[in-house]
XYZ file of C-alpha atoms in Angstrom:
666
model
C -48.032 -44.624 62.165
C -51.127 -46.645 62.620
C -53.773 -47.038 59.939
C -57.441 -46.738 60.590
C -59.338 -49.645 61.915
C -61.116 -50.551 58.824
C -57.751 -50.920 56.760
C -56.153 -52.882 59.632
C -59.362 -55.097 59.632
C -58.777 -55.872 56.010
C -55.000 -56.459 56.449
C -55.849 -59.006 59.334
C -58.513 -60.644 57.232
C -55.840 -61.193 54.356
C -54.023 -63.416 57.015
C -57.002 -65.167 57.843
C -58.046 -66.008 54.181
C -54.532 -67.142 53.173
C -54.316 -69.385 56.149
C -57.718 -71.033 55.775
C -57.378 -71.394 51.883
C -53.831 -73.011 52.218
C -54.847 -75.477 54.844
C -57.906 -76.416 52.855
C -55.875 -77.001 49.687
C -53.390 -79.027 51.703
C -56.259 -80.876 53.511
C -54.129 -80.751 56.551
C -52.843 -78.112 58.970
C -53.890 -75.533 61.585
C -55.883 -72.647 60.506
C -57.345 -71.623 64.027
C -54.235 -70.068 65.499
C -53.407 -67.899 62.383
C -56.953 -66.794 62.287
C -57.213 -66.036 66.004
C -53.857 -64.098 66.223
C -54.136 -62.138 62.858
C -55.166 -58.911 64.530
C -52.337 -59.116 66.967
C -49.807 -59.899 64.390
C -51.072 -57.156 62.177
C -50.440 -54.500 64.849
C -47.097 -56.046 65.661
C -45.833 -56.372 62.143
C -47.085 -52.834 60.995
C -46.336 -50.910 63.994
C -43.674 -52.629 66.342
C -41.527 -55.167 64.651
C -38.320 -53.640 63.121
C -37.330 -55.612 60.052
C -36.409 -55.064 56.452
C -37.911 -57.428 53.879
C -35.213 -56.562 51.309
C -32.432 -57.302 53.903
C -33.678 -60.229 55.948
C -30.248 -60.844 57.529
C -29.731 -57.190 58.849
C -27.841 -57.693 62.185
C -29.965 -55.322 64.120
C -33.402 -56.463 63.049
C -36.037 -57.418 65.698
C -36.253 -61.277 65.837
C -39.727 -62.738 65.390
C -40.340 -66.153 66.792
C -43.403 -68.308 65.988
C -43.095 -70.468 68.918
C -46.620 -72.050 68.167
C -45.142 -73.499 64.909
C -48.128 -75.604 64.084
C -49.709 -72.191 63.225
C -47.016 -71.780 60.405
C -49.586 -70.132 57.926
C -49.419 -67.083 60.140
C -45.812 -66.477 59.532
C -45.929 -67.385 55.839
C -48.778 -65.084 55.414
C -46.717 -62.427 57.075
C -43.629 -62.748 55.068
C -45.527 -62.786 51.715
C -47.754 -60.034 52.483
C -45.070 -57.668 53.880
C -42.817 -58.148 50.829
C -40.221 -60.850 51.277
C -38.901 -62.548 48.192
C -40.460 -65.862 49.282
C -42.815 -67.326 50.033
C -44.476 -66.581 46.782
C -48.095 -67.247 46.516
C -47.362 -70.306 44.646
C -45.362 -71.423 47.582
C -48.376 -70.715 49.833
C -50.824 -72.341 47.259
C -48.589 -75.588 47.645
C -48.317 -75.309 51.465
C -47.246 -78.587 53.125
C -46.435 -80.169 49.663
C -43.098 -81.576 48.594
C -40.860 -78.739 47.098
C -42.599 -75.976 48.863
C -40.614 -73.701 51.400
C -43.881 -73.723 53.286
C -43.466 -76.724 55.468
C -46.006 -77.841 57.949
C -43.836 -76.087 60.602
C -41.478 -73.155 59.957
C -38.176 -74.296 58.945
C -35.262 -71.717 59.260
C -33.066 -72.901 56.321
C -36.113 -72.812 53.906
C -37.259 -69.212 54.244
C -35.587 -65.896 55.091
C -37.532 -64.244 57.953
C -38.051 -67.579 59.672
C -35.567 -67.030 62.475
C -35.771 -70.654 63.803
C -37.464 -74.002 63.425
C -40.280 -74.401 65.526
C -43.153 -77.005 66.141
C -41.989 -78.910 69.121
C -43.847 -76.800 71.558
C -42.041 -74.478 73.875
C -38.621 -74.566 72.175
C -39.354 -71.478 70.065
C -39.821 -69.481 73.095
C -36.749 -70.973 74.858
C -34.679 -70.244 71.706
C -35.949 -66.707 71.819
C -34.335 -66.286 75.272
C -31.016 -67.397 73.678
C -31.643 -64.606 71.132
C -32.310 -62.066 73.892
C -29.182 -63.136 75.572
C -27.183 -62.831 72.311
C -28.645 -59.204 71.785
C -27.807 -58.007 75.430
C -24.395 -59.310 75.022
C -23.556 -57.768 71.818
C -25.168 -54.472 72.986
C -22.726 -54.457 75.770
C -19.858 -54.818 73.358
C -20.867 -52.474 70.715
C -23.374 -50.259 72.090
C -26.914 -49.077 71.205
C -25.847 -47.524 67.815
C -25.148 -50.966 66.499
C -27.130 -53.474 68.591
C -30.409 -52.443 70.040
C -33.279 -54.665 68.992
C -36.097 -56.666 70.389
C -37.168 -60.282 70.359
C -40.906 -60.990 69.917
C -42.421 -64.334 70.426
C -45.985 -65.564 69.645
C -46.702 -68.598 71.805
C -49.767 -70.743 72.470
C -51.158 -72.469 75.496
C -49.076 -75.683 74.485
C -45.758 -73.565 74.517
C -46.689 -72.371 78.032
C -47.560 -75.805 79.387
C -44.439 -77.482 78.239
C -41.628 -78.115 81.040
C -39.135 -76.213 79.038
C -41.234 -73.107 79.513
C -40.647 -73.210 83.145
C -36.777 -73.315 82.609
C -36.756 -70.786 79.959
C -38.769 -68.120 81.560
C -36.810 -68.722 84.895
C -33.718 -67.889 83.121
C -35.041 -64.839 81.326
C -36.505 -63.518 84.360
C -33.254 -63.830 86.378
C -31.233 -62.197 83.719
C -33.628 -59.408 83.324
C -33.976 -59.839 79.475
C -36.071 -56.856 79.164
C -35.795 -56.866 75.250
C -37.841 -60.061 75.071
C -41.741 -60.035 74.620
C -43.983 -63.005 74.533
C -47.427 -62.622 73.075
C -49.515 -65.453 74.407
C -52.342 -66.601 72.252
C -54.717 -67.036 75.108
C -57.603 -68.757 73.643
C -58.183 -71.433 76.123
C -58.111 -74.322 73.454
C -55.928 -77.336 72.710
C -56.283 -79.987 70.366
C -58.189 -82.201 72.914
C -60.535 -79.390 73.737
C -60.815 -76.653 76.287
C -57.711 -76.146 78.559
C -60.017 -76.759 81.556
C -59.562 -80.339 80.508
C -55.903 -80.479 81.568
C -54.853 -77.327 83.381
C -56.152 -74.907 86.010
C -52.795 -73.015 86.978
C -52.574 -69.205 87.016
C -50.183 -68.764 84.193
C -50.018 -64.961 84.624
C -48.837 -65.506 88.388
C -46.236 -67.947 87.312
C -44.691 -65.484 84.923
C -44.810 -62.622 87.609
C -43.231 -65.124 90.125
C -40.281 -65.341 87.835
C -39.631 -61.863 87.424
C -41.589 -60.982 84.329
C -43.864 -58.148 83.455
C -47.315 -59.365 82.785
C -50.189 -57.468 80.912
C -53.366 -58.505 79.048
C -55.327 -57.214 76.178
C -58.238 -57.826 73.910
C -56.687 -59.643 71.085
C -59.074 -58.386 68.580
C -59.145 -54.769 69.615
C -56.435 -52.743 67.635
C -56.274 -49.992 70.215
C -55.867 -52.352 73.171
C -53.153 -54.388 71.425
C -51.069 -51.329 70.594
C -51.588 -50.189 74.382
C -50.417 -53.726 75.588
C -47.328 -53.785 72.966
C -46.205 -50.357 73.980
C -46.347 -51.228 77.570
C -44.362 -54.520 77.126
C -41.759 -52.564 74.977
C -41.384 -49.862 77.732
C -40.909 -52.186 80.619
C -37.353 -53.146 81.706
C -38.254 -56.668 82.443
C -39.328 -59.421 79.931
C -42.873 -59.243 79.197
C -45.836 -61.569 78.671
C -48.783 -60.174 77.070
C -51.966 -62.318 77.486
C -53.822 -61.764 74.202
C -57.429 -62.889 74.803
C -58.476 -64.330 71.360
C -60.948 -66.490 69.681
C -59.275 -69.479 67.940
C -60.374 -69.508 64.234
C -61.649 -66.012 64.578
C -64.104 -65.254 61.592
C -65.344 -68.834 61.215
C -69.056 -68.486 62.210
C -69.625 -72.142 63.255
C -66.193 -73.696 64.185
C -64.537 -70.518 65.600
C -63.814 -70.638 69.335
C -63.664 -74.548 69.235
C -61.080 -77.178 69.078
C -62.515 -78.232 65.670
C -60.557 -75.528 64.129
C -57.341 -76.014 65.801
C -55.761 -78.819 63.676
C -57.938 -79.406 60.665
C -59.150 -77.744 57.351
C -62.396 -75.734 57.877
C -64.087 -77.486 54.978
C -65.508 -75.851 51.819
C -69.061 -75.004 53.578
C -67.368 -73.322 56.489
C -64.912 -71.391 54.492
C -67.745 -70.068 52.236
C -69.496 -69.157 55.538
C -66.373 -67.438 56.773
C -65.796 -65.430 53.488
C -69.360 -64.005 53.867
C -68.847 -63.350 57.648
C -65.570 -61.426 56.911
C -66.878 -59.643 53.860
C -63.930 -61.268 51.914
C -65.034 -61.614 48.219
C -61.691 -62.519 46.597
C -60.993 -65.856 45.093
C -58.634 -68.247 47.076
C -55.073 -67.087 47.222
C -55.867 -63.541 45.827
C -55.178 -60.527 47.940
C -56.762 -57.147 46.656
C -54.238 -54.666 45.640
C -55.089 -52.126 48.080
C -54.561 -54.341 51.071
C -51.389 -55.753 49.556
C -50.158 -52.042 49.198
C -50.888 -51.392 52.915
C -49.032 -54.602 53.804
C -45.950 -53.868 51.626
C -45.940 -50.236 53.124
C -45.294 -51.786 56.648
C -41.639 -52.595 55.741
C -40.881 -48.856 55.036
C -40.141 -48.247 58.745
C -37.721 -51.022 58.851
C -36.039 -50.056 55.646
C -35.524 -46.424 57.064
C -34.122 -47.969 60.423
C -31.848 -50.173 58.479
C -30.478 -47.248 56.332
C -29.778 -45.279 59.511
C -28.173 -48.116 61.186
C -25.837 -48.662 58.160
C -24.964 -45.054 58.142
C -23.797 -45.429 61.887
C -21.889 -48.575 61.052
C -19.991 -46.961 58.248
C -19.149 -43.766 59.885
C -16.274 -45.361 61.873
C -14.110 -47.626 59.842
C -12.268 -49.388 62.757
C -15.671 -50.020 64.572
C -17.252 -51.515 61.522
C -14.273 -53.740 60.935
C -14.555 -55.010 64.561
C -18.238 -55.552 64.311
C -18.117 -57.270 60.918
C -15.156 -59.591 62.087
C -17.017 -60.397 65.269
C -20.041 -61.339 63.459
C -18.381 -63.772 60.998
C -17.950 -66.341 63.565
C -14.912 -68.509 64.424
C -14.734 -71.280 61.974
C -11.571 -70.009 60.199
C -9.955 -69.112 63.494
C -10.354 -72.278 65.795
C -7.271 -74.297 64.466
C -4.933 -71.499 64.497
C -5.839 -70.544 68.178
C -4.930 -74.159 69.063
C -1.570 -74.514 67.308
C 0.658 -73.328 69.800
C -1.134 -75.007 72.640
C -1.206 -78.455 70.954
C 2.609 -78.197 70.012
C 3.312 -77.413 73.645
C 1.628 -80.221 75.324
C 2.947 -82.781 72.423
C 6.402 -82.724 74.068
C 4.997 -83.880 77.334
C 1.492 -85.218 76.985
C -0.492 -84.850 80.276
C -2.390 -87.914 81.877
C -5.565 -86.194 82.470
C -9.364 -86.628 82.148
C -10.542 -85.428 78.684
C -13.089 -83.038 80.577
C -9.859 -81.511 82.035
C -8.337 -81.640 78.663
C -11.317 -79.797 77.338
C -10.893 -77.080 79.761
C -7.185 -76.834 78.856
C -8.007 -76.367 75.029
C -10.764 -73.887 76.051
C -8.075 -71.785 77.759
C -6.537 -70.411 74.443
C -9.831 -70.793 72.510
C -11.722 -68.446 74.727
C -8.822 -66.149 75.110
C -8.300 -65.651 71.495
C -12.061 -65.947 70.198
C -14.215 -63.463 71.970
C -17.265 -64.824 70.222
C -17.212 -68.090 72.323
C -19.768 -67.914 75.318
C -19.648 -70.867 77.713
C -21.871 -72.100 80.470
C -22.980 -75.236 82.410
C -26.158 -76.625 83.796
C -25.110 -76.274 87.366
C -21.997 -78.535 86.948
C -19.331 -75.885 86.250
C -16.700 -77.662 88.325
C -17.482 -81.059 86.923
C -17.909 -80.039 83.141
C -14.756 -77.846 83.301
C -16.428 -75.220 81.113
C -15.379 -71.924 82.635
C -11.939 -70.333 81.788
C -10.244 -67.117 83.051
C -11.455 -65.291 80.032
C -15.100 -66.056 80.605
C -16.347 -63.855 83.412
C -20.148 -64.344 84.390
C -22.826 -63.139 82.144
C -25.489 -61.531 84.415
C -28.128 -58.853 84.612
C -25.305 -56.614 85.988
C -22.791 -57.492 83.435
C -23.985 -58.460 79.778
C -20.563 -58.428 78.758
C -19.734 -61.558 80.646
C -19.151 -64.715 78.626
C -20.208 -67.507 80.968
C -23.708 -68.409 81.702
C -24.764 -70.103 84.889
C -27.813 -71.851 83.507
C -28.756 -73.562 86.774
C -30.468 -76.944 86.633
C -31.909 -76.328 83.411
C -30.513 -78.781 80.873
C -33.232 -78.544 78.233
C -33.479 -74.680 78.526
C -29.710 -74.431 78.189
C -29.649 -76.482 75.016
C -32.632 -74.445 73.605
C -31.106 -71.125 74.578
C -27.856 -71.980 73.020
C -29.699 -72.702 69.759
C -31.312 -69.279 69.854
C -27.908 -67.722 70.447
C -26.322 -69.441 67.515
C -29.253 -68.551 65.342
C -29.000 -64.920 66.430
C -25.403 -64.704 65.194
C -22.335 -62.901 66.777
C -21.892 -65.591 69.318
C -20.814 -69.177 69.402
C -22.200 -71.036 72.381
C -21.022 -73.995 74.198
C -22.500 -75.589 77.261
C -21.991 -78.486 79.622
C -23.813 -81.192 81.497
C -23.478 -84.714 82.103
C -23.747 -86.950 79.191
C -26.401 -89.050 80.996
C -28.610 -85.750 80.954
C -28.280 -85.369 77.203
C -31.680 -87.388 77.412
C -33.102 -84.239 79.114
C -32.110 -81.908 76.225
C -31.949 -84.388 73.327
C -34.837 -82.742 71.440
C -33.052 -79.353 71.557
C -29.882 -81.245 70.180
C -32.052 -82.672 67.406
C -33.151 -79.205 66.453
C -29.598 -77.887 66.461
C -29.027 -80.652 63.786
C -32.196 -79.895 61.856
C -31.489 -76.284 61.884
C -28.113 -76.640 60.689
C -26.336 -74.691 63.399
C -22.946 -75.331 65.086
C -23.942 -75.492 68.726
C -21.255 -77.222 70.852
C -22.409 -79.716 73.679
C -19.786 -80.434 76.314
C -21.071 -83.770 77.777
C -18.849 -85.193 80.614
C -18.787 -88.249 82.742
C -19.328 -90.424 79.577
C -19.240 -93.964 80.726
C -19.051 -96.312 83.660
C -15.781 -94.565 84.248
C -17.533 -91.977 86.165
C -17.615 -94.799 88.972
C -19.381 -94.540 92.371
C -22.457 -92.572 91.067
C -23.722 -95.756 89.754
C -26.103 -96.764 86.880
C -28.404 -93.602 87.149
C -25.476 -91.519 86.065
C -23.599 -93.941 83.954
C -24.346 -93.802 80.189
C -24.856 -96.706 78.404
C -26.760 -96.115 75.304
C -26.200 -92.292 75.179
C -23.169 -92.003 72.771
C -24.641 -94.455 70.377
C -28.153 -93.004 70.421
C -26.723 -89.505 69.644
C -24.897 -90.944 66.752
C -28.321 -91.776 65.178
C -29.203 -87.980 64.966
C -28.385 -86.768 61.201
C -26.156 -83.769 60.898
C -24.596 -84.216 64.347
C -20.983 -85.005 64.993
C -20.252 -86.956 68.143
C -16.781 -86.752 69.325
C -15.183 -89.115 71.958
C -11.423 -88.167 72.141
C -8.816 -90.435 73.709
C -6.467 -87.995 75.391
C -5.671 -84.235 75.499
C -4.356 -83.857 71.931
C -7.358 -85.606 70.548
C -9.540 -83.395 72.643
C -8.106 -80.231 71.324
C -8.398 -81.561 67.853
C -12.117 -82.507 68.276
C -12.485 -78.794 69.795
C -11.119 -77.350 66.572
C -13.162 -79.589 64.371
C -16.321 -78.623 66.426
C -15.720 -75.031 65.777
C -15.105 -75.462 62.288
C -18.706 -76.663 61.371
C -21.018 -73.722 61.810
C -23.866 -75.788 60.144
C -23.270 -78.981 62.054
C -23.526 -79.162 65.821
C -21.071 -81.091 68.008
C -21.150 -83.394 71.049
C -17.927 -83.746 72.932
C -18.251 -86.686 75.031
C -15.642 -86.511 77.817
C -14.301 -88.652 80.634
C -14.306 -88.041 84.486
C -11.323 -90.358 84.962
C -7.748 -89.563 83.876
C -6.464 -91.218 80.783
C -2.957 -92.418 79.534
C -1.828 -90.246 76.599
C -1.942 -92.021 73.305
C -0.705 -89.148 71.258
C 2.273 -86.990 71.469
C 5.205 -87.740 69.436
C 4.782 -86.462 65.815
C 2.521 -83.761 67.021
C 5.165 -81.125 67.870
C 4.415 -79.458 64.555
C 0.763 -79.580 64.788
C -1.444 -77.387 62.341
C -4.963 -77.488 61.480
C -4.165 -79.395 58.468
C -2.439 -82.160 60.253
C -5.516 -82.763 62.473
C -5.611 -86.535 62.571
C -9.127 -86.719 64.176
C -10.530 -84.793 61.076
C -10.988 -88.061 59.226
C -12.983 -89.263 62.062
C -10.941 -92.462 62.600
C -7.206 -93.031 61.867
C -4.664 -95.841 62.335
C -3.139 -94.803 65.805
C -0.670 -97.731 65.801
C 0.363 -100.142 62.973
C 0.865 -103.956 63.599
C 4.364 -105.049 64.064
C 3.837 -108.687 63.320
C 1.706 -109.875 60.338
C -1.687 -108.062 60.818
C -4.358 -110.364 61.774
C -6.482 -108.133 63.846
C -7.748 -104.454 63.797
C -8.824 -102.981 67.124
C -11.381 -99.935 67.056
C -12.025 -97.793 70.001
C -13.125 -94.475 70.961
C -12.336 -92.237 74.072
C -11.137 -93.954 77.127
C -11.185 -97.403 75.423
C -8.382 -96.448 73.078
C -5.756 -96.980 75.898
C -7.572 -100.504 76.490
C -7.076 -101.149 72.727
C -3.381 -100.182 72.934
C -2.827 -102.392 75.768
C -4.694 -105.323 73.946
C -2.602 -104.737 70.844
C 0.574 -105.081 72.850
C -0.523 -108.299 74.428
C -1.445 -109.762 71.003
C 1.975 -108.712 69.618
C 3.648 -110.531 72.592
C 2.174 -113.690 71.139
C 3.093 -112.926 67.618
C -0.287 -111.571 66.340
C -0.171 -108.364 64.570
C -2.851 -105.946 65.593
C -3.521 -102.330 64.271
C -5.059 -99.860 66.575
C -7.694 -97.441 65.019
C -8.915 -94.535 67.169
C -12.385 -93.607 66.205
C -13.152 -90.230 67.750
C -15.918 -89.529 65.321
C -17.938 -92.173 63.419
C -19.621 -89.419 61.259
C -16.592 -87.973 59.920
C -15.242 -91.456 59.300
C -18.276 -92.423 57.372
C -17.821 -89.374 55.191
C -14.281 -90.540 53.981
C -13.979 -92.314 50.685
C -14.188 -96.004 50.214
C -10.519 -96.460 49.789
C -9.534 -94.819 52.968
C -12.119 -96.807 54.947
C -11.130 -100.078 53.304
C -7.500 -99.390 54.003
C -8.246 -98.880 57.938
C -10.766 -101.854 57.972
C -9.201 -104.449 55.710
C -11.130 -107.533 54.575
C -8.462 -110.055 55.597
C -8.233 -109.047 59.307
C -10.672 -109.631 62.275
C -12.060 -106.487 63.445
C -12.843 -105.824 67.093
C -14.754 -102.795 68.513
C -14.078 -101.627 72.103
C -16.466 -99.051 73.770
C -17.768 -98.922 77.247
C -21.551 -98.676 76.010
C -23.805 -100.575 73.861
C -22.418 -102.761 71.119
C -25.148 -102.080 68.677
C -23.959 -99.998 65.834
C -20.305 -101.219 65.886
C -21.057 -104.101 63.496
C -21.197 -101.740 60.589
C -17.419 -101.675 61.058
C -16.685 -105.084 62.336
C -18.924 -107.051 60.145
C -20.908 -110.112 60.959
C -17.735 -112.119 61.835
C -16.218 -109.464 64.119
C -16.192 -108.930 67.750
C -17.974 -105.994 69.588
C -16.750 -105.462 73.299
C -19.005 -103.410 75.305
C -21.863 -103.105 77.724
C -25.387 -104.030 76.737
C -26.821 -103.686 80.360
C -26.962 -100.923 82.952
C -23.799 -100.292 85.167
C -23.211 -100.501 88.730
C -21.857 -98.458 91.704
C -18.078 -99.000 92.343
C -14.800 -97.312 91.469
C -14.082 -97.032 87.840
C -11.234 -99.682 87.732
C -13.322 -102.255 89.308
C -16.230 -101.659 86.832
C -13.989 -101.842 83.712
C -12.767 -105.307 85.155
C -16.336 -106.449 85.996
C -17.626 -105.517 82.431
C -14.662 -107.134 80.685
C -13.224 -103.843 79.310
C -9.688 -104.579 79.900
C -6.816 -106.219 77.750
C -6.898 -109.282 80.078
C -10.592 -109.986 79.310
C -10.419 -109.143 75.567
C -7.240 -111.005 74.447
C -8.928 -114.561 75.056
C -11.884 -113.744 73.103
C -9.781 -112.626 70.275
C -7.806 -115.625 70.482
C -10.805 -117.821 70.516
C -12.211 -116.181 67.498
C -8.884 -116.507 65.584
C -8.514 -120.129 66.378
C -12.138 -120.857 65.338
């Protein structure tokens, strides 16, 4: 039930006051957007958004995404005012300071109620597409009684300009995600100045062209805002609401200009704003009657939550199925693969690891209904579809395979949103070279501590004739630079299955599976017939695949397709009486996490250490030392069959053995 206009104005002004005071105290931040969208946010949170501050993780809550994350004081104000445990007023007082959960941009792991980490413009909206996908899928599985919520997004001009916006809204429109509503802060201002400086496109027409419902409202007229939000909620299409606003609304001199976008108002302008708003409270103080009105906004969500919980618990079998589904797959992945790995260990197949991935996905997708796959228009190349994953479409939201189209960045961000939503575990494929297109979303997977899985095939010059534009050289090593990201480069079918198990066991760490196009000779099999999750050799990141027969003088480290090259090199050295260990290194991140004794045992000080990887050599010296050898490719590739390329670039035993002999002989 809506409050009278005077009370709504005071509630919105509380957002304005907290926002300008926090930015002023920090001497940095973006007060303009929170002040401009305060009226829209007040109507949304008090009358439309279904949430329960006392249960922030309620599964059927509406999701609210502040895509324009630079305006973070908007969500911090909303969370505090509506009664979430944090941020406290002291947290807000310490906005942007060390130790405060009120960071410069909202971070999902710092505050309940922040659904995703935003700031890189456009990604919040794109993640919201993934949340809307997850909602529709779970709704198809469990019905309206348990899953029936909306995804609301506040986005600015920058979010709508970024290229990822085109990818995201195209996908949402195609899939008819009508539970998604975007509230556009249409204030015509960017940091540089008026948007006329940089754009003249018809944004509303662009959204309409992609299948969205579009409406407008006066972002400072409560009745008109209500009308537009109701219209958006009722339309079966995803909706864009263009909210005409004044940036920095309330600031008499700087409001409506770019000067209020990304800088404090200043003491003089804040005093003038207080007078213009009739706000007489001291900084960081909210009058009791206004706070009471705000705290009452959560009551609607509390009642809805209670009714939902009653429905959930009315059927014990359905409750168990729902709860188990929402728990994820981290404890189920290894058991799902045991019989498969034991089966192929007896007769290891010579296949590309992209094919080995498909083989492992067979039992995984059959036994784990939470898995939702997809590909950015490379299904037949990424091998990400299985018989258990029928297409997810506007006609069948129960499907578990998403055809993302040529939208690598949009796919990656949507998968993040799906993982953040809960109840689904997404994996998606493209070529490794195109990880550069979606890199910032991969980085956000790591930053947000979510276990999104990226299946990146065609992982080296081994893809062959497509040439240097498609042959990754620096990509594997560059992905290894991202904190909290596990990069797996398996050497054969068994390692690929082990890496899949590990990827699904880390819900707080995303994974990259870098997989080959070319077939690989098996390096594992014997001894794996009784495989269990506990005997996963890849779990340590690196392990001794073969021990030296003669006195050990060399340790060969390799990943992926180059492990078989290392094995051939070791055999050639042993034929000359030189003992050589072979260490398979599928995941350097997991290896680095092992204790010093384990690492020293694999990389002894008295042996020449040689790395072999068909990519840049930088980074491997941390394992081989200054006196070691690093075999790789520090230039772009060429167009030719894979075998010719490995010979040209010296990634063969015949080319490597003489270099080792020269090094040993001084």
